[in-house]
PDB file of C-alpha atoms in Angstrom:
ATOM      1  CA  UNK A 403      -8.807  12.143  24.902  1.00 43.00           C
ATOM      2  CA  UNK A 404     -11.896  11.947  22.758  1.00 42.00           C
ATOM      3  CA  UNK A 405     -11.663  13.440  19.251  1.00 50.00           C
ATOM      4  CA  UNK A 406     -14.625  15.819  19.339  1.00 46.00           C
ATOM      5  CA  UNK A 407     -13.810  17.178  15.883  1.00 50.00           C
ATOM      6  CA  UNK A 408     -13.648  13.822  14.077  1.00 53.00           C
ATOM      7  CA  UNK A 409     -16.752  14.642  12.024  1.00 56.00           C
ATOM      8  CA  UNK A 410     -15.256  18.012  11.047  1.00 54.00           C
ATOM      9  CA  UNK A 411     -12.760  16.299   8.754  1.00 53.00           C
ATOM     10  CA  UNK A 412     -13.352  15.118   5.213  1.00 54.00           C
ATOM     11  CA  UNK A 413     -11.379  12.280   3.662  1.00 48.00           C
ATOM     12  CA  UNK A 414     -10.078  13.140   0.217  1.00 55.00           C
ATOM     13  CA  UNK A 415      -9.102  10.056  -1.731  1.00 51.00           C
ATOM     14  CA  UNK A 416      -5.449   9.239  -1.074  1.00 61.00           C
ATOM     15  CA  UNK A 417      -4.767  12.378   0.967  1.00 59.00           C
ATOM     16  CA  UNK A 418      -5.958  11.391   4.437  1.00 75.00           C
ATOM     17  CA  UNK A 419      -8.054  13.489   6.766  1.00 83.00           C
ATOM     18  CA  UNK A 420      -8.318  17.214   6.055  1.00 89.00           C
ATOM     19  CA  UNK A 421      -9.787  19.961   8.289  1.00 94.00           C
ATOM     20  CA  UNK A 422     -12.287  21.227   5.720  1.00 96.00           C
ATOM     21  CA  UNK A 423     -13.899  23.842   7.965  1.00 97.00           C
ATOM     22  CA  UNK A 424     -10.544  25.604   8.468  1.00 98.00           C
ATOM     23  CA  UNK A 425      -9.272  25.335   4.892  1.00 98.00           C
ATOM     24  CA  UNK A 426      -8.745  28.207   2.466  1.00 98.00           C
ATOM     25  CA  UNK A 427     -10.153  28.286  -1.072  1.00 98.00           C
ATOM     26  CA  UNK A 428      -6.757  27.506  -2.649  1.00 98.00           C
ATOM     27  CA  UNK A 429      -6.314  24.524  -0.327  1.00 96.00           C
ATOM     28  CA  UNK A 430      -9.755  23.175  -1.208  1.00 96.00           C
ATOM     29  CA  UNK A 431      -9.383  23.805  -4.948  1.00 96.00           C
ATOM     30  CA  UNK A 432      -5.718  23.005  -5.640  1.00 94.00           C
ATOM     31  CA  UNK A 433      -4.484  21.257  -2.496  1.00 93.00           C
ATOM     32  CA  UNK A 434      -2.063  24.151  -1.891  1.00 91.00           C
ATOM     33  CA  UNK A 435      -1.005  24.727   1.730  1.00 94.00           C
ATOM     34  CA  UNK A 436       1.114  27.806   2.533  1.00 96.00           C
ATOM     35  CA  UNK A 437       1.408  30.427   5.252  1.00 97.00           C
ATOM     36  CA  UNK A 438      -1.415  32.214   3.393  1.00 97.00           C
ATOM     37  CA  UNK A 439      -3.714  29.233   3.932  1.00 98.00           C
ATOM     38  CA  UNK A 440      -2.584  29.153   7.569  1.00 98.00           C
ATOM     39  CA  UNK A 441      -3.708  32.793   7.911  1.00 98.00           C
ATOM     40  CA  UNK A 442      -7.145  31.750   6.616  1.00 99.00           C
ATOM     41  CA  UNK A 443      -7.294  29.057   9.310  1.00 98.00           C
ATOM     42  CA  UNK A 444      -6.202  31.643  11.897  1.00 99.00           C
ATOM     43  CA  UNK A 445      -9.194  33.765  10.863  1.00 98.00           C
ATOM     44  CA  UNK A 446     -11.433  30.755  11.508  1.00 99.00           C
ATOM     45  CA  UNK A 447      -9.773  30.337  14.919  1.00 98.00           C
ATOM     46  CA  UNK A 448     -10.559  33.998  15.705  1.00 98.00           C
ATOM     47  CA  UNK A 449     -14.175  33.292  14.718  1.00 98.00           C
ATOM     48  CA  UNK A 450     -14.236  30.281  17.064  1.00 97.00           C
ATOM     49  CA  UNK A 451     -12.901  32.429  19.906  1.00 95.00           C
ATOM     50  CA  UNK A 452     -15.453  35.189  19.279  1.00 95.00           C
ATOM     51  CA  UNK A 453     -18.309  32.644  19.206  1.00 96.00           C
ATOM     52  CA  UNK A 454     -17.086  30.929  22.376  1.00 94.00           C
ATOM     53  CA  UNK A 455     -16.164  27.728  20.571  1.00 95.00           C
ATOM     54  CA  UNK A 456     -18.955  27.209  18.061  1.00 96.00           C
ATOM     55  CA  UNK A 457     -18.273  24.887  15.149  1.00 96.00           C
ATOM     56  CA  UNK A 458     -17.401  26.830  11.966  1.00 98.00           C
ATOM     57  CA  UNK A 459     -20.209  26.790   9.363  1.00 97.00           C
ATOM     58  CA  UNK A 460     -22.542  25.087  11.871  1.00 94.00           C
ATOM     59  CA  UNK A 461     -25.516  24.653   9.527  1.00 93.00           C
ATOM     60  CA  UNK A 462     -23.492  23.131   6.672  1.00 96.00           C
ATOM     61  CA  UNK A 463     -22.148  19.678   5.919  1.00 95.00           C
ATOM     62  CA  UNK A 464     -18.478  19.296   5.023  1.00 94.00           C
ATOM     63  CA  UNK A 465     -19.349  19.014   1.323  1.00 95.00           C
ATOM     64  CA  UNK A 466     -21.454  22.181   1.570  1.00 97.00           C
ATOM     65  CA  UNK A 467     -18.588  23.989   3.320  1.00 97.00           C
ATOM     66  CA  UNK A 468     -16.191  22.984   0.539  1.00 96.00           C
ATOM     67  CA  UNK A 469     -18.496  24.323  -2.173  1.00 97.00           C
ATOM     68  CA  UNK A 470     -19.340  27.455  -0.159  1.00 98.00           C
ATOM     69  CA  UNK A 471     -15.700  28.435   0.467  1.00 98.00           C
ATOM     70  CA  UNK A 472     -14.600  27.550  -3.086  1.00 97.00           C
ATOM     71  CA  UNK A 473     -17.175  29.998  -4.446  1.00 97.00           C
ATOM     72  CA  UNK A 474     -16.185  32.867  -2.139  1.00 97.00           C
ATOM     73  CA  UNK A 475     -18.372  32.196   0.899  1.00 97.00           C
ATOM     74  CA  UNK A 476     -17.232  33.283   4.346  1.00 97.00           C
ATOM     75  CA  UNK A 477     -18.327  32.746   7.924  1.00 97.00           C
ATOM     76  CA  UNK A 478     -20.896  35.217   9.223  1.00 94.00           C
ATOM     77  CA  UNK A 479     -19.564  37.799  11.642  1.00 92.00           C
ATOM     78  CA  UNK A 480     -20.215  36.957  15.295  1.00 93.00           C
ATOM     79  CA  UNK A 481     -22.620  39.133  17.280  1.00 90.00           C
ATOM     80  CA  UNK A 482     -20.937  41.626  19.622  1.00 89.00           C
ATOM     81  CA  UNK A 483     -17.609  41.145  17.838  1.00 93.00           C
ATOM     82  CA  UNK A 484     -15.363  44.229  18.077  1.00 92.00           C
ATOM     83  CA  UNK A 485     -15.048  45.937  14.694  1.00 94.00           C
ATOM     84  CA  UNK A 486     -11.245  45.573  14.801  1.00 94.00           C
ATOM     85  CA  UNK A 487     -11.513  41.792  15.176  1.00 96.00           C
ATOM     86  CA  UNK A 488     -14.169  41.645  12.463  1.00 96.00           C
ATOM     87  CA  UNK A 489     -11.902  43.570  10.086  1.00 97.00           C
ATOM     88  CA  UNK A 490      -8.964  41.298  10.933  1.00 98.00           C
ATOM     89  CA  UNK A 491     -11.063  38.206  10.179  1.00 98.00           C
ATOM     90  CA  UNK A 492     -12.089  39.744   6.842  1.00 98.00           C
ATOM     91  CA  UNK A 493      -8.420  40.319   5.959  1.00 98.00           C
ATOM     92  CA  UNK A 494      -7.654  36.702   6.891  1.00 99.00           C
ATOM     93  CA  UNK A 495     -10.444  35.521   4.590  1.00 98.00           C
ATOM     94  CA  UNK A 496      -9.516  37.506   1.483  1.00 98.00           C
ATOM     95  CA  UNK A 497     -10.205  35.100  -1.392  1.00 98.00           C
ATOM     96  CA  UNK A 498      -6.979  35.918  -3.249  1.00 97.00           C
ATOM     97  CA  UNK A 499      -4.261  34.478  -1.025  1.00 97.00           C
ATOM     98  CA  UNK A 500      -1.663  37.020  -2.192  1.00 97.00           C
ATOM     99  CA  UNK A 501      -3.882  39.857  -0.919  1.00 98.00           C
ATOM    100  CA  UNK A 502      -4.524  38.158   2.425  1.00 98.00           C
ATOM    101  CA  UNK A 503      -2.847  39.508   5.583  1.00 97.00           C
ATOM    102  CA  UNK A 504       0.438  37.900   6.595  1.00 98.00           C
ATOM    103  CA  UNK A 505       0.958  36.689  10.156  1.00 97.00           C
ATOM    104  CA  UNK A 506       3.219  39.702  10.682  1.00 97.00           C
ATOM    105  CA  UNK A 507       0.324  41.986   9.722  1.00 98.00           C
ATOM    106  CA  UNK A 508      -2.076  40.028  11.951  1.00 98.00           C
ATOM    107  CA  UNK A 509       0.326  40.430  14.868  1.00 97.00           C
ATOM    108  CA  UNK A 510       0.586  44.184  14.253  1.00 96.00           C
ATOM    109  CA  UNK A 511      -3.221  44.485  14.338  1.00 96.00           C
ATOM    110  CA  UNK A 512      -3.468  42.442  17.547  1.00 94.00           C
ATOM    111  CA  UNK A 513      -0.703  44.469  19.214  1.00 93.00           C
ATOM    112  CA  UNK A 514      -2.452  47.684  18.228  1.00 93.00           C
ATOM    113  CA  UNK A 515      -5.703  46.412  19.743  1.00 91.00           C
ATOM    114  CA  UNK A 516      -3.856  45.423  22.926  1.00 89.00           C
ATOM    115  CA  UNK A 517      -2.387  48.924  23.260  1.00 88.00           C
ATOM    116  CA  UNK A 518      -5.887  50.395  23.079  1.00 86.00           C
ATOM    117  CA  UNK A 519      -7.146  48.298  26.007  1.00 78.00           C
ATOM    118  CA  UNK A 520      -7.538  50.091  29.317  1.00 76.00           C
ATOM    119  CA  UNK A 521      -4.869  49.019  31.834  1.00 69.00           C
ATOM    120  CA  UNK A 522      -7.407  47.079  33.865  1.00 62.00           C
ATOM    121  CA  UNK A 523      -8.094  44.782  30.898  1.00 64.00           C
ATOM    122  CA  UNK A 524      -4.495  44.170  29.812  1.00 63.00           C
ATOM    123  CA  UNK A 525      -2.973  40.748  30.464  1.00 64.00           C
ATOM    124  CA  UNK A 526      -0.885  40.467  33.595  1.00 62.00           C
ATOM    125  CA  UNK A 527       2.860  40.793  33.086  1.00 56.00           C
ATOM    126  CA  UNK A 528       5.195  38.368  34.806  1.00 42.00           C
ATOM    127  CA  UNK A 529       8.503  39.621  36.292  1.00 40.00           C
ATOM    128  CA  UNK A 530      10.592  37.019  34.494  1.00 43.00           C
ATOM    129  CA  UNK A 531       9.128  36.460  31.042  1.00 50.00           C
ATOM    130  CA  UNK A 532      11.709  33.772  30.228  1.00 50.00           C
ATOM    131  CA  UNK A 533       9.746  31.189  32.197  1.00 45.00           C
ATOM    132  CA  UNK A 534       6.023  30.974  31.682  1.00 46.00           C
ATOM    133  CA  UNK A 535       4.178  31.090  34.963  1.00 46.00           C
ATOM    134  CA  UNK A 536       7.237  31.974  37.044  1.00 44.00           C
ATOM    135  CA  UNK A 537       6.455  34.716  39.486  1.00 47.00           C
ATOM    136  CA  UNK A 538       8.802  37.351  40.769  1.00 48.00           C
ATOM    137  CA  UNK A 539       9.444  38.102  44.411  1.00 49.00           C
ATOM    138  CA  UNK A 540       6.177  40.004  44.720  1.00 48.00           C
ATOM    139  CA  UNK A 541       3.987  37.840  42.486  1.00 48.00           C
ATOM    140  CA  UNK A 542       2.469  39.111  39.268  1.00 48.00           C
ATOM    141  CA  UNK A 543       3.248  42.668  38.242  1.00 50.00           C
ATOM    142  CA  UNK A 544       0.436  44.827  36.916  1.00 48.00           C
ATOM    143  CA  UNK A 545       0.248  48.566  37.679  1.00 50.00           C
ATOM    144  CA  UNK A 546      -3.549  48.425  37.548  1.00 47.00           C
ATOM    145  CA  UNK A 547      -3.519  46.326  40.723  1.00 44.00           C
ATOM    146  CA  UNK A 548      -0.884  48.343  42.594  1.00 44.00           C
TER     147      UNK A 548
END
């Protein structure tokens, strides 16, 4: 497979390749990587999903991204992004890592959003959830299609 993101990494002396465009301020400033910095990266992933796979900080070089994020800069909100997703991204990008959402809080927000979806938009449930893709006797189970 071709590494399409090779140019999205910046080599810090002696530390190997780092995914600058997904890194939190504390990771860029102090080299600290925790679950809080992972939540920041999750917010960037949400942004990528909402932009249908655009590169984060598309108009900036890696050095510009590092300076931008270190000084409090954030990605711009995608057009047509649901307000709930926008607010979740903002909580993932809180500059102070201790004030940032935890993954548990992110999950609670996502589950709440899922519950608000009309039945016709909810993901299909599988009869036996122990095996991904395994279908029950009657195929996939979704009351919206009954």
